[in-house]
């Protein structure tokens, strides 16, 4: 028996859900540390270029493909041609891999909410060691990950409108307020201009081929592109909603949040004379250290910041969970509740591997690859699968789908206009694939983990050969 497809209740609800998916750890945890490690303004400039040229183009294509087919990641491709099934399956695989480490960091954020309240973050000198000890413990971080996954399961099990949309409508406005207050306070500190300069004055001396690859991977990651997530969300859109403006608003919101996170962190960081290039520990070590030096307002801001981080992570991880759930419901006719629980459990197993790889297994690496599980999941998706997934989607929409069909879908069958259609179509068909190709080649020449890249490509090849039945 075919049940009716779920849909978003309102346009506002959809935008909040899609922006909720886009705005996440990618903006508040990863964007600041990548910016810090890649020299600030120059990285941001390259990133913004990718967002507007490639990101917004692919986002609109994902919404369009999703609404046109009314199917999630795999079904959208498969309903057009079985030869393309593998590209959808790659998306589902990416969802599992990202959810193999994302909830681990989500768990840390949740734990840090409590730590802010109980005063564990008040001794600035001890914060770095405490973070190291916390994430490398075998059990404690896992319990926080389980808690974070339970929040996800609770939301996604309630469905598209009552679960994801409702949670996003409440949490996203709250997120803006929380981050604005932290950023606003940081800007009042003496010495804050130094941080603003770091963010907005480009210094190209730190730029390499790898910077471009990082910026491209980050653009896809941050906008939730390249794995069918926005296809899935687009498939829940009613036929009369406007696609181009939605893609524009979501892209703009995601960019706004990334910059806002930068402004929440760097002015304060420079005001206290700290190092920007510390890597993934930036928001869990340097940010609490900044707060610890602020006196009585510190713990309050710390609480606000980590609540914001957890909320941002949660509205994103539900979208990743939904990609797999929607696949199982569309293609395997599973019940939502069964799909959510089974998927959630598998993801928790992957998270356990990732979490342990930072602790008791930290010396061990996957044979031949030279990295542990956490890095494997992260690098494989961010540096290989997402950009290539985006490339496939652009080629699929540009060459497999008919131009007239795309035009009809984008203008709601002539109900609305889309003056930029030709420019968008050209970007999608030619510029996006070529740009991704070039960046991939330069990135490959300059990559730190060549074996890992090759492993990723082999996996894609195997999927292309064997995934027709899925
Ligand atoms: N965009 C989210 C972030 O920035 C993460 C995310 C959610 C994601 N869904 C995705 C990344 C789909 C890639 C693909 O944190």
CSV table of C-alpha atoms and ligand atoms in Angstrom, one decimal:
chain,number,residue,atom,x,y,z
A,1,UNK,CA,0.0,0.0,0.0
A,2,UNK,CA,1.4,3.4,-1.1
A,3,UNK,CA,1.0,6.0,1.7
A,4,UNK,CA,0.9,9.7,0.8
A,5,UNK,CA,4.2,11.5,0.7
A,6,UNK,CA,4.9,13.8,3.6
A,7,UNK,CA,5.3,17.5,2.9
A,8,UNK,CA,6.5,20.7,4.6
A,9,UNK,CA,3.7,22.7,6.2
A,10,UNK,CA,4.8,26.2,5.2
A,11,UNK,CA,7.5,27.9,3.2
A,12,UNK,CA,9.0,29.4,6.3
A,13,UNK,CA,9.1,25.9,7.8
A,14,UNK,CA,10.9,24.5,4.8
A,15,UNK,CA,13.4,27.3,4.8
A,16,UNK,CA,14.1,26.9,8.5
A,17,UNK,CA,14.6,23.1,7.9
A,18,UNK,CA,16.9,23.5,5.0
A,19,UNK,CA,18.8,26.3,6.7
A,20,UNK,CA,18.9,24.1,9.8
A,21,UNK,CA,20.5,21.4,7.7
A,22,UNK,CA,23.0,23.7,6.2
A,23,UNK,CA,23.9,25.6,9.4
A,24,UNK,CA,25.7,23.2,11.7
A,25,UNK,CA,29.1,22.1,13.0
A,26,UNK,CA,30.4,23.0,9.5
A,27,UNK,CA,29.7,26.6,10.2
A,28,UNK,CA,30.6,26.9,13.9
A,29,UNK,CA,33.1,24.2,14.5
A,30,UNK,CA,34.8,23.6,11.2
A,31,UNK,CA,34.7,26.9,9.3
A,32,UNK,CA,36.5,28.8,12.0
A,33,UNK,CA,39.3,26.3,12.4
A,34,UNK,CA,39.8,25.9,8.7
A,35,UNK,CA,39.9,29.7,8.4
A,36,UNK,CA,42.4,29.8,11.2
A,37,UNK,CA,44.6,27.1,9.7
A,38,UNK,CA,44.4,28.5,6.2
A,39,UNK,CA,45.4,32.1,6.9
A,40,UNK,CA,42.1,33.9,7.4
A,41,UNK,CA,40.7,36.2,4.7
A,42,UNK,CA,42.2,34.5,1.7
A,43,UNK,CA,40.5,31.3,2.6
A,44,UNK,CA,37.2,33.0,3.2
A,45,UNK,CA,37.4,34.7,-0.2
A,46,UNK,CA,38.0,31.5,-2.1
A,47,UNK,CA,35.2,29.8,0.0
A,48,UNK,CA,32.8,32.6,-0.8
A,49,UNK,CA,33.6,32.3,-4.5
A,50,UNK,CA,32.8,28.5,-4.4
A,51,UNK,CA,29.6,29.1,-2.4
A,52,UNK,CA,28.1,31.6,-4.9
A,53,UNK,CA,29.3,30.1,-8.1
A,54,UNK,CA,29.1,26.4,-7.4
A,55,UNK,CA,27.2,26.0,-4.1
A,56,UNK,CA,24.1,28.0,-4.9
A,57,UNK,CA,23.9,26.4,-8.4
A,58,UNK,CA,24.0,22.9,-7.0
A,59,UNK,CA,21.6,23.7,-4.2
A,60,UNK,CA,19.0,24.9,-6.7
A,61,UNK,CA,19.6,21.8,-8.8
A,62,UNK,CA,19.1,19.5,-5.8
A,63,UNK,CA,15.9,21.2,-4.8
A,64,UNK,CA,14.7,20.9,-8.4
A,65,UNK,CA,15.6,17.3,-8.8
A,66,UNK,CA,13.9,16.4,-5.5
A,67,UNK,CA,10.7,18.2,-6.2
A,68,UNK,CA,10.5,17.0,-9.8
A,69,UNK,CA,10.9,13.4,-8.9
A,70,UNK,CA,9.2,13.5,-5.5
A,71,UNK,CA,11.8,11.0,-4.4
A,72,UNK,CA,14.8,11.0,-2.0
A,73,UNK,CA,18.4,10.6,-2.9
A,74,UNK,CA,18.4,7.1,-4.6
A,75,UNK,CA,14.9,7.2,-6.0
A,76,UNK,CA,15.4,10.6,-7.6
A,77,UNK,CA,18.2,9.2,-9.8
A,78,UNK,CA,16.7,5.7,-10.2
A,79,UNK,CA,13.3,7.0,-11.4
A,80,UNK,CA,15.1,8.6,-14.3
A,81,UNK,CA,17.7,6.0,-15.2
A,82,UNK,CA,19.0,2.9,-13.4
A,83,UNK,CA,22.5,3.7,-14.6
A,84,UNK,CA,22.5,6.6,-12.2
A,85,UNK,CA,21.4,4.6,-9.1
A,86,UNK,CA,25.0,4.4,-7.9
A,87,UNK,CA,25.1,8.2,-7.5
A,88,UNK,CA,22.2,8.1,-5.1
A,89,UNK,CA,23.7,5.1,-3.2
A,90,UNK,CA,26.9,7.1,-2.9
A,91,UNK,CA,24.8,9.7,-1.1
A,92,UNK,CA,23.3,7.2,1.3
A,93,UNK,CA,26.8,5.9,2.0
A,94,UNK,CA,28.0,9.4,2.6
A,95,UNK,CA,25.1,10.0,5.1
A,96,UNK,CA,26.3,7.0,7.1
A,97,UNK,CA,29.9,8.1,7.0
A,98,UNK,CA,29.2,11.7,8.1
A,99,UNK,CA,26.9,10.3,10.8
A,100,UNK,CA,29.8,8.2,11.9
A,101,UNK,CA,31.6,11.2,13.3
A,102,UNK,CA,29.2,14.2,13.3
A,103,UNK,CA,27.2,13.0,16.4
A,104,UNK,CA,30.4,12.4,18.2
A,105,UNK,CA,31.2,16.1,18.0
A,106,UNK,CA,27.5,16.8,18.7
A,107,UNK,CA,28.0,14.8,21.8
A,108,UNK,CA,31.0,16.9,22.9
A,109,UNK,CA,28.9,20.1,22.3
A,110,UNK,CA,26.1,18.6,24.5
A,111,UNK,CA,28.6,17.7,27.2
A,112,UNK,CA,30.1,21.2,27.1
A,113,UNK,CA,26.7,22.7,27.9
A,114,UNK,CA,26.8,20.9,31.2
A,115,UNK,CA,30.5,21.7,31.7
A,116,UNK,CA,29.7,25.4,31.3
A,117,UNK,CA,27.2,25.3,34.0
A,118,UNK,CA,29.1,23.2,36.5
A,119,UNK,CA,32.2,25.4,36.3
A,120,UNK,CA,34.4,22.9,34.8
A,121,UNK,CA,35.5,25.4,32.1
A,122,UNK,CA,36.5,28.1,34.5
A,123,UNK,CA,40.2,27.3,34.9
A,124,UNK,CA,41.7,28.5,31.7
A,125,UNK,CA,45.0,26.6,32.1
A,126,UNK,CA,43.3,23.3,32.5
A,127,UNK,CA,40.9,23.5,29.6
A,128,UNK,CA,43.2,22.1,26.9
A,129,UNK,CA,44.2,19.0,28.9
A,130,UNK,CA,40.6,18.5,30.0
A,131,UNK,CA,39.4,18.4,26.4
A,132,UNK,CA,42.0,15.9,25.5
A,133,UNK,CA,41.2,13.7,28.4
A,134,UNK,CA,37.4,14.0,27.8
A,135,UNK,CA,37.4,13.0,24.1
A,136,UNK,CA,39.9,10.2,24.6
A,137,UNK,CA,38.0,8.5,27.4
A,138,UNK,CA,36.4,5.3,26.3
A,139,UNK,CA,32.9,5.6,27.8
A,140,UNK,CA,32.0,9.2,28.7
A,141,UNK,CA,32.0,10.8,25.3
A,142,UNK,CA,30.1,7.9,23.9
A,143,UNK,CA,27.3,8.4,26.4
A,144,UNK,CA,27.0,12.0,25.2
A,145,UNK,CA,26.9,10.8,21.6
A,146,UNK,CA,24.1,8.4,22.5
A,147,UNK,CA,22.2,11.2,24.1
A,148,UNK,CA,22.7,13.4,21.1
A,149,UNK,CA,21.5,10.5,18.8
A,150,UNK,CA,18.4,10.1,21.0
A,151,UNK,CA,17.5,13.8,20.3
A,152,UNK,CA,17.9,13.0,16.6
A,153,UNK,CA,15.8,9.9,16.7
A,154,UNK,CA,13.1,11.7,18.7
A,155,UNK,CA,12.8,14.4,16.1
A,156,UNK,CA,13.0,12.3,12.9
A,157,UNK,CA,10.6,9.6,14.2
A,158,UNK,CA,7.9,12.3,14.4
A,159,UNK,CA,8.2,12.9,10.7
A,160,UNK,CA,8.8,15.7,8.3
A,161,UNK,CA,6.3,18.3,9.4
A,162,UNK,CA,5.8,17.5,13.1
A,163,UNK,CA,9.4,16.6,13.7
A,164,UNK,CA,12.0,18.2,11.5
A,165,UNK,CA,10.0,21.3,10.5
A,166,UNK,CA,8.7,22.0,14.0
A,167,UNK,CA,12.1,21.6,15.6
A,168,UNK,CA,13.8,23.8,13.0
A,169,UNK,CA,11.2,26.5,13.3
A,170,UNK,CA,11.9,26.8,17.0
A,171,UNK,CA,15.6,26.2,17.1
A,172,UNK,CA,16.9,28.2,14.2
A,173,UNK,CA,15.6,31.7,15.4
A,174,UNK,CA,17.0,30.8,18.8
A,175,UNK,CA,20.3,30.0,17.2
A,176,UNK,CA,20.5,33.4,15.6
A,177,UNK,CA,19.9,35.2,18.9
A,178,UNK,CA,22.4,33.1,20.8
A,179,UNK,CA,25.2,33.5,18.3
A,180,UNK,CA,24.5,37.2,17.8
A,181,UNK,CA,24.9,37.8,21.5
A,182,UNK,CA,28.3,36.0,21.7
A,183,UNK,CA,29.5,37.8,18.6
A,184,UNK,CA,28.2,41.2,19.8
A,185,UNK,CA,30.1,40.8,23.1
A,186,UNK,CA,33.3,39.7,21.4
A,187,UNK,CA,33.3,42.9,19.3
A,188,UNK,CA,33.2,45.1,22.3
A,189,UNK,CA,36.5,43.7,23.7
A,190,UNK,CA,39.6,45.9,23.3
A,191,UNK,CA,41.8,44.6,20.5
A,192,UNK,CA,38.9,43.0,18.6
A,193,UNK,CA,39.8,44.8,15.4
A,194,UNK,CA,42.8,42.5,14.9
A,195,UNK,CA,40.3,39.6,14.6
A,196,UNK,CA,38.2,41.4,12.1
A,197,UNK,CA,41.3,42.2,10.0
A,198,UNK,CA,42.3,38.5,10.1
A,199,UNK,CA,38.9,37.5,8.8
A,200,UNK,CA,38.4,40.1,6.1
A,201,UNK,CA,41.9,41.1,4.8
A,202,UNK,CA,43.2,38.4,2.6
A,203,UNK,CA,46.7,37.1,2.8
A,204,UNK,CA,47.4,34.8,-0.1
A,205,UNK,CA,50.8,33.6,1.1
A,206,UNK,CA,49.2,30.6,2.9
A,207,UNK,CA,47.2,29.5,-0.2
A,208,UNK,CA,48.0,26.1,-1.8
A,209,UNK,CA,46.2,23.6,-4.0
A,210,UNK,CA,45.0,22.0,-0.9
A,211,UNK,CA,43.5,25.3,0.3
A,212,UNK,CA,41.2,25.2,-2.7
A,213,UNK,CA,40.2,21.6,-2.1
A,214,UNK,CA,39.5,22.4,1.5
A,215,UNK,CA,37.4,25.4,0.6
A,216,UNK,CA,35.5,23.4,-2.0
A,217,UNK,CA,34.9,20.5,0.3
A,218,UNK,CA,33.8,22.9,3.0
A,219,UNK,CA,31.4,24.7,0.7
A,220,UNK,CA,29.7,21.4,-0.1
A,221,UNK,CA,29.8,20.3,3.5
A,222,UNK,CA,28.5,23.5,4.9
A,223,UNK,CA,25.6,23.8,2.4
A,224,UNK,CA,24.7,20.1,2.9
A,225,UNK,CA,25.3,19.3,-0.8
A,226,UNK,CA,26.6,16.4,-2.8
A,227,UNK,CA,24.8,13.5,-1.2
A,228,UNK,CA,21.1,14.0,-1.9
A,229,UNK,CA,20.2,15.8,1.4
A,230,UNK,CA,18.7,18.8,-0.4
A,231,UNK,CA,17.2,16.4,-3.0
A,232,UNK,CA,15.4,14.7,-0.1
A,233,UNK,CA,14.3,18.0,1.5
A,234,UNK,CA,13.2,19.2,-2.0
A,235,UNK,CA,11.1,16.1,-2.5
A,236,UNK,CA,8.9,17.2,0.4
A,237,UNK,CA,8.2,20.6,-1.2
A,238,UNK,CA,4.7,21.4,-2.5
A,239,UNK,CA,4.5,22.1,-6.2
A,240,UNK,CA,3.7,25.8,-5.8
A,241,UNK,CA,6.8,26.8,-3.7
A,242,UNK,CA,9.4,29.0,-5.4
A,243,UNK,CA,12.7,27.1,-5.8
A,244,UNK,CA,15.2,29.8,-6.9
A,245,UNK,CA,14.5,32.2,-4.1
A,246,UNK,CA,14.5,29.3,-1.5
A,247,UNK,CA,17.9,28.2,-2.7
A,248,UNK,CA,19.1,31.8,-2.5
A,249,UNK,CA,17.8,32.4,1.0
A,250,UNK,CA,19.3,29.1,2.3
A,251,UNK,CA,22.7,29.8,0.8
A,252,UNK,CA,22.7,33.3,2.2
A,253,UNK,CA,21.7,32.1,5.6
A,254,UNK,CA,24.4,29.5,5.7
A,255,UNK,CA,27.1,32.0,4.7
A,256,UNK,CA,25.8,34.5,7.2
A,257,UNK,CA,26.1,32.0,10.0
A,258,UNK,CA,29.7,31.0,9.0
A,259,UNK,CA,30.8,34.6,9.1
A,260,UNK,CA,28.9,35.2,12.3
A,261,UNK,CA,30.7,32.2,13.9
A,262,UNK,CA,34.0,33.7,12.7
A,263,UNK,CA,33.0,37.1,14.3
A,264,UNK,CA,31.9,35.3,17.5
A,265,UNK,CA,35.4,33.7,17.8
A,266,UNK,CA,38.2,35.6,16.1
A,267,UNK,CA,37.9,39.1,17.6
A,268,UNK,CA,37.8,37.7,21.1
A,269,UNK,CA,40.6,35.3,20.2
A,270,UNK,CA,42.9,38.1,19.1
A,271,UNK,CA,41.8,40.3,21.9
A,272,UNK,CA,43.2,37.7,24.3
A,273,UNK,CA,46.4,37.2,22.2
A,274,UNK,CA,45.7,33.5,21.3
A,275,UNK,CA,46.7,31.4,18.3
A,276,UNK,CA,44.2,31.0,15.4
A,277,UNK,CA,45.7,28.0,13.8
A,278,UNK,CA,45.0,25.3,16.3
A,279,UNK,CA,42.8,22.9,14.3
A,280,UNK,CA,39.7,21.0,15.3
A,281,UNK,CA,40.2,21.8,19.0
A,282,UNK,CA,39.5,25.5,18.3
A,283,UNK,CA,35.9,25.8,19.6
A,284,UNK,CA,36.4,23.3,22.4
A,285,UNK,CA,39.7,24.6,23.7
A,286,UNK,CA,40.4,28.1,22.6
A,287,UNK,CA,36.8,29.4,22.9
A,288,UNK,CA,36.3,28.2,26.5
A,289,UNK,CA,39.7,29.7,27.3
A,290,UNK,CA,38.5,33.0,26.0
A,291,UNK,CA,35.3,32.8,28.1
A,292,UNK,CA,37.3,31.8,31.2
A,293,UNK,CA,39.2,35.1,31.0
A,294,UNK,CA,36.1,37.2,30.8
A,295,UNK,CA,35.1,37.2,34.4
A,296,UNK,CA,31.5,36.7,35.5
A,297,UNK,CA,30.0,37.0,32.0
A,298,UNK,CA,32.2,34.1,30.8
A,299,UNK,CA,30.2,31.1,32.0
A,300,UNK,CA,27.0,32.7,30.7
A,301,UNK,CA,28.5,33.2,27.2
A,302,UNK,CA,30.0,29.8,27.3
A,303,UNK,CA,26.6,28.3,28.1
A,304,UNK,CA,25.0,30.3,25.3
A,305,UNK,CA,27.8,29.3,22.8
A,306,UNK,CA,27.6,25.6,23.5
A,307,UNK,CA,23.8,25.5,23.4
A,308,UNK,CA,24.1,27.2,20.0
A,309,UNK,CA,26.6,24.7,18.9
A,310,UNK,CA,24.4,21.8,20.0
A,311,UNK,CA,21.3,23.2,18.3
A,312,UNK,CA,23.2,23.9,15.1
A,313,UNK,CA,24.5,20.3,15.1
A,314,UNK,CA,21.1,18.8,15.9
A,315,UNK,CA,19.2,20.5,13.0
A,316,UNK,CA,21.9,19.3,10.6
A,317,UNK,CA,22.3,15.7,11.8
A,318,UNK,CA,18.5,15.2,11.6
A,319,UNK,CA,18.8,15.9,7.9
A,320,UNK,CA,21.6,13.3,7.5
A,321,UNK,CA,19.5,10.8,9.3
A,322,UNK,CA,16.5,11.7,7.2
A,323,UNK,CA,18.4,10.9,3.9
A,324,UNK,CA,18.8,7.3,4.9
A,325,UNK,CA,15.3,7.1,6.4
A,326,UNK,CA,13.7,8.5,3.3
A,327,UNK,CA,15.7,6.0,1.2
A,328,UNK,CA,14.4,3.1,3.2
A,329,UNK,CA,10.8,4.4,3.2
A,330,UNK,CA,10.8,5.3,-0.6
A,331,UNK,CA,12.7,2.3,-2.0
A,332,UNK,CA,12.3,-0.4,0.6
A,333,UNK,CA,8.8,0.6,1.8
A,334,UNK,CA,9.9,0.5,5.5
A,335,UNK,CA,7.9,2.2,8.2
A,336,UNK,CA,9.4,5.5,9.4
A,337,UNK,CA,9.8,4.3,13.0
A,338,UNK,CA,11.6,1.1,11.9
A,339,UNK,CA,13.8,3.0,9.5
A,340,UNK,CA,14.8,5.6,12.1
A,341,UNK,CA,15.7,3.1,14.8
A,342,UNK,CA,17.6,0.7,12.6
A,343,UNK,CA,19.5,3.6,11.0
A,344,UNK,CA,20.2,5.3,14.2
A,345,UNK,CA,21.7,2.1,15.7
A,346,UNK,CA,24.0,1.5,12.8
A,347,UNK,CA,25.2,5.1,13.0
A,348,UNK,CA,25.8,4.7,16.7
A,349,UNK,CA,28.1,1.8,16.0
A,350,UNK,CA,30.1,3.9,13.5
A,351,UNK,CA,30.2,6.7,16.1
A,352,UNK,CA,31.7,4.3,18.6
A,353,UNK,CA,34.5,3.4,16.2
A,354,UNK,CA,35.1,7.1,15.6
A,355,UNK,CA,35.1,8.1,19.2
A,356,UNK,CA,37.3,5.2,20.3
A,357,UNK,CA,39.7,6.1,17.5
A,358,UNK,CA,40.5,9.3,19.3
A,359,UNK,CA,41.1,7.6,22.6
A,360,UNK,CA,42.1,4.0,23.4
A,361,UNK,CA,42.8,3.3,19.7
A,362,UNK,CA,44.5,6.6,19.0
A,363,UNK,CA,47.7,4.9,18.0
A,364,UNK,CA,46.0,2.5,15.6
A,365,UNK,CA,45.3,3.3,12.0
A,366,UNK,CA,43.2,1.5,9.4
A,367,UNK,CA,45.8,-0.7,7.7
A,368,UNK,CA,47.1,0.9,4.5
A,369,UNK,CA,45.3,4.2,5.1
A,370,UNK,CA,47.3,5.8,7.8
A,371,UNK,CA,44.3,7.3,9.6
A,372,UNK,CA,41.9,6.2,12.3
A,373,UNK,CA,38.1,5.9,11.9
A,374,UNK,CA,37.2,9.5,12.9
A,375,UNK,CA,39.5,11.0,10.3
A,376,UNK,CA,38.6,8.3,7.7
A,377,UNK,CA,34.9,9.2,7.8
A,378,UNK,CA,35.6,12.9,7.9
A,379,UNK,CA,38.2,13.1,5.1
A,380,UNK,CA,36.6,10.6,2.8
A,381,UNK,CA,33.3,12.5,2.8
A,382,UNK,CA,34.6,16.0,2.9
A,383,UNK,CA,37.5,15.7,0.5
A,384,UNK,CA,36.2,13.0,-1.9
A,385,UNK,CA,32.5,12.0,-1.8
A,386,UNK,CA,30.7,15.4,-1.5
A,387,UNK,CA,32.4,17.2,-4.3
A,388,UNK,CA,32.2,14.2,-6.6
A,389,UNK,CA,28.5,13.7,-5.6
A,390,UNK,CA,27.9,17.3,-6.5
A,391,UNK,CA,29.7,16.7,-9.8
A,392,UNK,CA,27.4,13.7,-10.5
A,393,UNK,CA,24.3,15.7,-9.7
A,394,UNK,CA,25.3,18.6,-12.0
A,395,UNK,CA,26.1,16.2,-14.8
A,396,UNK,CA,22.8,14.3,-14.2
A,397,UNK,CA,20.7,17.4,-14.1
A,398,UNK,CA,22.6,19.1,-17.0
A,399,UNK,CA,22.9,16.2,-19.4
A,400,UNK,CA,20.4,13.5,-18.4
A,401,UNK,CA,17.4,15.6,-17.6
A,402,UNK,CA,15.8,17.7,-20.3
A,403,UNK,CA,16.3,21.5,-20.3
A,404,UNK,CA,12.6,22.1,-20.8
A,405,UNK,CA,11.7,19.9,-17.9
A,406,UNK,CA,14.0,21.7,-15.6
A,407,UNK,CA,12.7,25.1,-16.8
A,408,UNK,CA,9.1,23.9,-16.2
A,409,UNK,CA,9.9,22.7,-12.7
A,410,UNK,CA,11.8,25.9,-11.8
A,411,UNK,CA,9.0,28.2,-13.0
A,412,UNK,CA,6.3,26.0,-11.4
A,413,UNK,CA,4.9,25.2,-14.9
A,414,UNK,CA,4.9,28.8,-16.0
A,415,UNK,CA,3.3,30.2,-12.8
A,416,UNK,CA,6.4,32.1,-11.9
A,417,UNK,CA,9.5,33.4,-13.7
A,418,UNK,CA,13.2,32.7,-13.3
A,419,UNK,CA,15.1,35.2,-15.4
A,420,UNK,CA,18.5,33.7,-14.4
A,421,UNK,CA,17.6,30.3,-15.8
A,422,UNK,CA,20.1,30.4,-18.7
A,423,UNK,CA,22.9,31.6,-16.5
A,424,UNK,CA,22.1,28.9,-13.9
A,425,UNK,CA,21.8,26.2,-16.6
A,426,UNK,CA,25.2,27.1,-18.1
A,427,UNK,CA,26.9,27.2,-14.6
A,428,UNK,CA,25.4,23.8,-13.8
A,429,UNK,CA,26.2,22.1,-17.1
A,430,UNK,CA,29.7,23.4,-17.7
A,431,UNK,CA,31.2,25.5,-15.0
A,432,UNK,CA,30.4,23.3,-12.0
A,433,UNK,CA,31.8,20.1,-13.5
A,434,UNK,CA,34.9,21.8,-14.9
A,435,UNK,CA,35.6,23.7,-11.7
A,436,UNK,CA,35.1,20.6,-9.5
A,437,UNK,CA,37.4,18.7,-11.9
A,438,UNK,CA,40.1,21.2,-11.8
A,439,UNK,CA,40.0,21.6,-8.0
A,440,UNK,CA,40.0,17.8,-7.6
A,441,UNK,CA,43.1,17.5,-9.8
A,442,UNK,CA,45.1,20.2,-8.1
A,443,UNK,CA,43.9,18.9,-4.7
A,444,UNK,CA,45.1,15.4,-5.7
A,445,UNK,CA,48.6,16.7,-6.6
A,446,UNK,CA,48.9,18.4,-3.3
A,447,UNK,CA,47.1,16.0,-1.0
A,448,UNK,CA,48.2,14.8,2.3
A,449,UNK,CA,46.4,11.4,2.0
A,450,UNK,CA,46.8,10.1,-1.5
A,451,UNK,CA,45.8,6.5,-0.5
A,452,UNK,CA,42.6,7.7,1.0
A,453,UNK,CA,41.6,9.6,-2.1
A,454,UNK,CA,42.3,6.5,-4.2
A,455,UNK,CA,40.3,4.4,-1.8
A,456,UNK,CA,37.4,6.8,-2.2
A,457,UNK,CA,37.5,6.6,-6.0
A,458,UNK,CA,37.7,2.8,-5.8
A,459,UNK,CA,34.6,2.7,-3.6
A,460,UNK,CA,32.8,4.9,-6.1
A,461,UNK,CA,33.8,2.6,-8.9
A,462,UNK,CA,32.5,-0.4,-7.0
A,463,UNK,CA,29.2,1.3,-6.4
A,464,UNK,CA,28.9,2.1,-10.1
A,465,UNK,CA,29.3,-1.6,-10.8
A,466,UNK,CA,27.2,-3.2,-8.1
A,467,UNK,CA,24.5,-0.9,-6.9
A,468,UNK,CA,21.9,-1.2,-9.6
A,469,UNK,CA,19.7,-3.4,-7.5
A,470,UNK,CA,19.5,-1.2,-4.5
B,1,LIG,N1,25.8,21.3,6.5
B,1,LIG,C1,25.9,20.7,7.9
B,1,LIG,C2,27.0,21.5,8.6
B,1,LIG,O1,27.5,22.5,8.1
B,1,LIG,C3,26.3,19.2,7.8
B,1,LIG,C4,25.4,18.5,6.9
B,1,LIG,C5,24.1,18.2,7.1
B,1,LIG,C6,25.8,17.9,5.7
B,1,LIG,N2,23.6,17.5,6.1
B,1,LIG,C7,24.6,17.3,5.2
B,1,LIG,C8,27.0,17.9,5.0
B,1,LIG,C9,24.7,16.7,3.9
B,1,LIG,C10,27.0,17.3,3.8
B,1,LIG,C11,25.9,16.7,3.2
B,1,LIG,O2,27.3,21.2,9.7
